[in-house]
JSON list of C-alpha atoms in Angstrom, two decimals:
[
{"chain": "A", "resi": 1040, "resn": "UNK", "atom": "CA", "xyz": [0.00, 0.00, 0.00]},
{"chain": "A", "resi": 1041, "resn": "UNK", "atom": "CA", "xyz": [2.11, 2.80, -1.32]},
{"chain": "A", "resi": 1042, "resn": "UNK", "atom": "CA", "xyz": [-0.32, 5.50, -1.13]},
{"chain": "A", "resi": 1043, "resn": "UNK", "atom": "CA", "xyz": [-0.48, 4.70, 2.86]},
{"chain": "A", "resi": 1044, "resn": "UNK", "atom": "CA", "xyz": [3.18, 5.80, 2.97]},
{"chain": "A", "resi": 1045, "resn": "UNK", "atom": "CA", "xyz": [3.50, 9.01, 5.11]},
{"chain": "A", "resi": 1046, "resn": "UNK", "atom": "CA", "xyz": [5.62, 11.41, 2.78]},
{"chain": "A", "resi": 1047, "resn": "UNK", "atom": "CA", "xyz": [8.56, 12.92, 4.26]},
{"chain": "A", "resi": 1048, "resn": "UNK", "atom": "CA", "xyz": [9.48, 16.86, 4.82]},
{"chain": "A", "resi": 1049, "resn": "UNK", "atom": "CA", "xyz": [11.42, 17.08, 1.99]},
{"chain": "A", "resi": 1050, "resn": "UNK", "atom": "CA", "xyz": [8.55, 15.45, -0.15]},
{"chain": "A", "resi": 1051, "resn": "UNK", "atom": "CA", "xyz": [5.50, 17.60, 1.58]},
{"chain": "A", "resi": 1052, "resn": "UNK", "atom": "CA", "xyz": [7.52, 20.93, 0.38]},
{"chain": "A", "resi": 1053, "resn": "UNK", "atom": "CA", "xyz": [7.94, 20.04, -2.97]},
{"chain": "A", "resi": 1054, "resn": "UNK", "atom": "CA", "xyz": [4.33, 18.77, -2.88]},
{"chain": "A", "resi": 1055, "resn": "UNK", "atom": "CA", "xyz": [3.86, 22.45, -2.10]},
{"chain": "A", "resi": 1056, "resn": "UNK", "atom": "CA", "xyz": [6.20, 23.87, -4.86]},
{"chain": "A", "resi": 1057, "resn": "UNK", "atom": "CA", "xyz": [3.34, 22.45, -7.20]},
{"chain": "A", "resi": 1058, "resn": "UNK", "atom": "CA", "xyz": [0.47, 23.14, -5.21]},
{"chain": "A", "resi": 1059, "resn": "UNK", "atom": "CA", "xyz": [-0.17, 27.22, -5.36]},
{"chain": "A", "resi": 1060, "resn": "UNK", "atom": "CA", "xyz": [-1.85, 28.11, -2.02]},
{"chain": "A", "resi": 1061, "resn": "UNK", "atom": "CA", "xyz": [-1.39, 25.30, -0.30]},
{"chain": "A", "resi": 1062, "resn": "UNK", "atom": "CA", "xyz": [0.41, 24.46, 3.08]},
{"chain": "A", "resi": 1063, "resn": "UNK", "atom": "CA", "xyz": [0.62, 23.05, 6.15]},
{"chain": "A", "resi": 1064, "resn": "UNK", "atom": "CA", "xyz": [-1.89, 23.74, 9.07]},
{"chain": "A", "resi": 1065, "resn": "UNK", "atom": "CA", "xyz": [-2.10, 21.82, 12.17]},
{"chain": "A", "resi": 1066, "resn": "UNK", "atom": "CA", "xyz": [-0.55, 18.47, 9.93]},
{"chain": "A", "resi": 1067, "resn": "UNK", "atom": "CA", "xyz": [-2.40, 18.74, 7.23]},
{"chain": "A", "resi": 1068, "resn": "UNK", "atom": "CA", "xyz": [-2.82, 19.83, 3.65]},
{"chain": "A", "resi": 1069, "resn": "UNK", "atom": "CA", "xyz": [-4.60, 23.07, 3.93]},
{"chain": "A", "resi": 1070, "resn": "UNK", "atom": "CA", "xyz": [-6.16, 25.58, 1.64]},
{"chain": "A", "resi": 1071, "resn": "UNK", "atom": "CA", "xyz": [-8.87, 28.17, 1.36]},
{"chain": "A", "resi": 1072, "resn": "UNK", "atom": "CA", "xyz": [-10.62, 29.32, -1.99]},
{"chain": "A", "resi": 1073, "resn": "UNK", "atom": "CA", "xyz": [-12.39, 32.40, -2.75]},
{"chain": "A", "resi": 1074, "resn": "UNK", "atom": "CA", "xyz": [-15.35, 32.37, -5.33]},
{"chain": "A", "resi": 1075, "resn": "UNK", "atom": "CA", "xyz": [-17.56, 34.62, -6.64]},
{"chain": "A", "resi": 1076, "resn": "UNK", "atom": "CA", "xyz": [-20.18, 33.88, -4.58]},
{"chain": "A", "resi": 1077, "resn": "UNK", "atom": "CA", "xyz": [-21.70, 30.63, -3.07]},
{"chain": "A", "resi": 1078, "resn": "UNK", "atom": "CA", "xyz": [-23.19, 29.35, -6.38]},
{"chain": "A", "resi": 1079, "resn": "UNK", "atom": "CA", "xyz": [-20.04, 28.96, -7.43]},
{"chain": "A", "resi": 1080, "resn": "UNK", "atom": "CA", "xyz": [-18.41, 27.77, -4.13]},
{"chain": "A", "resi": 1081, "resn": "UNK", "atom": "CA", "xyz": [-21.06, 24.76, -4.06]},
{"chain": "A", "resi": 1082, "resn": "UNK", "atom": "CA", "xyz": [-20.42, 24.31, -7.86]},
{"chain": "A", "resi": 1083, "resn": "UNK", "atom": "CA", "xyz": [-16.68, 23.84, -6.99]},
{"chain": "A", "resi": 1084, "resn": "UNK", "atom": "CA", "xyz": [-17.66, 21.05, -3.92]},
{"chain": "A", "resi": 1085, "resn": "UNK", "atom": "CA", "xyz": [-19.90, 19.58, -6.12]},
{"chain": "A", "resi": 1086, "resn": "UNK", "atom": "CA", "xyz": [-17.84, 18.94, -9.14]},
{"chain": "A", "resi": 1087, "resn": "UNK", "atom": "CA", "xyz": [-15.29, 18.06, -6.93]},
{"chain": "A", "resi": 1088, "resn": "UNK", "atom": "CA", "xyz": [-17.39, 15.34, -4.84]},
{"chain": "A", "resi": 1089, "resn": "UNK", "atom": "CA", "xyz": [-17.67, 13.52, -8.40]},
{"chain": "A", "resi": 1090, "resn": "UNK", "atom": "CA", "xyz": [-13.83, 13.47, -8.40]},
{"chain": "A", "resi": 1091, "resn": "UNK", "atom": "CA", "xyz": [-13.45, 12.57, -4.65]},
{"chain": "A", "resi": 1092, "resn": "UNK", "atom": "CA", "xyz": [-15.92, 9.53, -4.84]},
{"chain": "A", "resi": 1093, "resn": "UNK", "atom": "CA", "xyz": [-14.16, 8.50, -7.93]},
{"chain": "A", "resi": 1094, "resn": "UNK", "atom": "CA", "xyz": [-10.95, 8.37, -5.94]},
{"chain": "A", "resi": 1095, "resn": "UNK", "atom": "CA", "xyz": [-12.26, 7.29, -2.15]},
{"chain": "A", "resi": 1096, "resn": "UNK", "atom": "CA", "xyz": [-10.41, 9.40, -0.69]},
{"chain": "A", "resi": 1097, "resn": "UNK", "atom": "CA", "xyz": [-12.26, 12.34, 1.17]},
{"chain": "A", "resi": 1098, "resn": "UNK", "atom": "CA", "xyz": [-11.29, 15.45, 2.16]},
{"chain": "A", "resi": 1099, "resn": "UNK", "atom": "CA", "xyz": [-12.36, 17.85, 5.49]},
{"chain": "A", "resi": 1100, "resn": "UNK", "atom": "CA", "xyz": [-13.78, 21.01, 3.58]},
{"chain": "A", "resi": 1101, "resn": "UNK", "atom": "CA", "xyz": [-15.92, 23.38, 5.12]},
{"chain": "A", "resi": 1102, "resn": "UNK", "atom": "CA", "xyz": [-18.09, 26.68, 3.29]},
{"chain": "A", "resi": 1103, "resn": "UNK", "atom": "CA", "xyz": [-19.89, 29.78, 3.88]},
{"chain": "A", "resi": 1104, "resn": "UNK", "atom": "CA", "xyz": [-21.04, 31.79, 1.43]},
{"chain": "A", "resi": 1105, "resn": "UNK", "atom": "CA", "xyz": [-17.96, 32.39, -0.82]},
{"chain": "A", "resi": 1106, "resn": "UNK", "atom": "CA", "xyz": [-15.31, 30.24, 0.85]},
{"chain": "A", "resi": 1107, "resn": "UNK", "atom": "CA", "xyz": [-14.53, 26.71, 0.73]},
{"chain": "A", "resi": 1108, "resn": "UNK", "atom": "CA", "xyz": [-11.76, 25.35, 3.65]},
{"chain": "A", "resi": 1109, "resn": "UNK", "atom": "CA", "xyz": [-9.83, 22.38, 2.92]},
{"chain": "A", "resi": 1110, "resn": "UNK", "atom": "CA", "xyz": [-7.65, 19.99, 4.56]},
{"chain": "A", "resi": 1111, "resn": "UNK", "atom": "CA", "xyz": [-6.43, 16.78, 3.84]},
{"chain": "A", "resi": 1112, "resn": "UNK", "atom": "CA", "xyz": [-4.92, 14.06, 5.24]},
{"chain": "A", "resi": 1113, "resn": "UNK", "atom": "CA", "xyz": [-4.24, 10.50, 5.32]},
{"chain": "A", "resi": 1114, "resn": "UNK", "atom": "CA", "xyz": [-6.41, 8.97, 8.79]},
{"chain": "A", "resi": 1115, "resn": "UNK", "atom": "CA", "xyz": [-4.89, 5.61, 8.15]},
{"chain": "A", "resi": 1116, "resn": "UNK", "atom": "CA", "xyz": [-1.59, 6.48, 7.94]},
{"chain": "A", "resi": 1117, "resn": "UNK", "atom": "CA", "xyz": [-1.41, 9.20, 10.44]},
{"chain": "A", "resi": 1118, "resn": "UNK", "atom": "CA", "xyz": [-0.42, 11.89, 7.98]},
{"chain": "A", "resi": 1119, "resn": "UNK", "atom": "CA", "xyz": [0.07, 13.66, 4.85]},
{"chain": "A", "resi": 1120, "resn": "UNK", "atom": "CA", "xyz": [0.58, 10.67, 1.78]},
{"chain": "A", "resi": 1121, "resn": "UNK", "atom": "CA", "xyz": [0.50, 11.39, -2.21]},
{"chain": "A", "resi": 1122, "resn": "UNK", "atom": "CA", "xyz": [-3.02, 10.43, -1.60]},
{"chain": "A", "resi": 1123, "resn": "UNK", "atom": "CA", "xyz": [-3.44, 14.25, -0.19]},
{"chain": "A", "resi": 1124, "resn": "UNK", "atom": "CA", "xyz": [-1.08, 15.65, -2.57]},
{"chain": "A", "resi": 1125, "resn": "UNK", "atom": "CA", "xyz": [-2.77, 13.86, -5.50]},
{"chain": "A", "resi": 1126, "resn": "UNK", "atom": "CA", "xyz": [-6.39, 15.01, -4.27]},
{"chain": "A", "resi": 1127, "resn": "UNK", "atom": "CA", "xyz": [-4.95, 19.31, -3.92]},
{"chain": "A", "resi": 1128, "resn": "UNK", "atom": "CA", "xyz": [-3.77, 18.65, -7.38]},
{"chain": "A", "resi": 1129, "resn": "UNK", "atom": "CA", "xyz": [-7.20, 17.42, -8.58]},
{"chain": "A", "resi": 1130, "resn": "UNK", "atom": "CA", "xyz": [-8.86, 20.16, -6.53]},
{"chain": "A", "resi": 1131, "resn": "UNK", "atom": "CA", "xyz": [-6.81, 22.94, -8.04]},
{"chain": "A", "resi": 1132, "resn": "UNK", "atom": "CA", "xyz": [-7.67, 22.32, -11.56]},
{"chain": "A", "resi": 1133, "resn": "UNK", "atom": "CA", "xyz": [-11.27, 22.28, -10.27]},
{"chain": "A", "resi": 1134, "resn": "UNK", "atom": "CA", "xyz": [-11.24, 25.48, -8.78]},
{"chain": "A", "resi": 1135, "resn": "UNK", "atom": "CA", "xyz": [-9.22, 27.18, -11.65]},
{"chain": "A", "resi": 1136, "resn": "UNK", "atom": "CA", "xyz": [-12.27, 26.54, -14.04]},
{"chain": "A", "resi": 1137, "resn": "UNK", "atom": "CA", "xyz": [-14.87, 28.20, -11.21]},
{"chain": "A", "resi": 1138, "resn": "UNK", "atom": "CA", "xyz": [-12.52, 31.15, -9.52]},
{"chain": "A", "resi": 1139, "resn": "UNK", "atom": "CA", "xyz": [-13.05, 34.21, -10.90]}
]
């Protein structure tokens, strides 16, 4: 189970190199997006709860009104694995197509 593998230091930063916005908060993956306004907000989570059930991997995210919180982590393996670093990747080409 590679994707249970908790990713070192040196791999979460250059995660982050490739992930715009992203870092770490209270050991996890953590970002917040601004939209528009909550249309597009809940457009974002649900276009992006298609993707996440695809991949089974589920994410903490949290909105009001314009702003979507999310943080990611790995329960099973007690941290941060390419599992999280896979799903911010997926989520940022999401939110590029709904931020304006």
């Amino acid at each position: 189970m590679a994707d249970l593998k908790r990713l070192t230091g040196d791999e979460i930063d250059s995660a982050l190199a490739n992930l715009p916005g992203w870092r770490i908060e209270r050991g996890k993956l953590h970002r917040e997006y601004k939209f528009a306004d909550f249309v597009h907000a809940f457009g974002f989570m649900a276009t992006a709860a298609v993707a996440i059930e695809a991949i089974g991997h589920h994410p903490e995210w949290f909105n009001v009104y314009h702003t979507v919180r999310i943080d990611l982590t790995t329960h099973d393996a007690g941290g941060i694995t390419s599992k999280d670093t896979d799903l911010a990747a997926k989520l940022e080409s999401i939110a590029r197509k709904l931020q304006t």
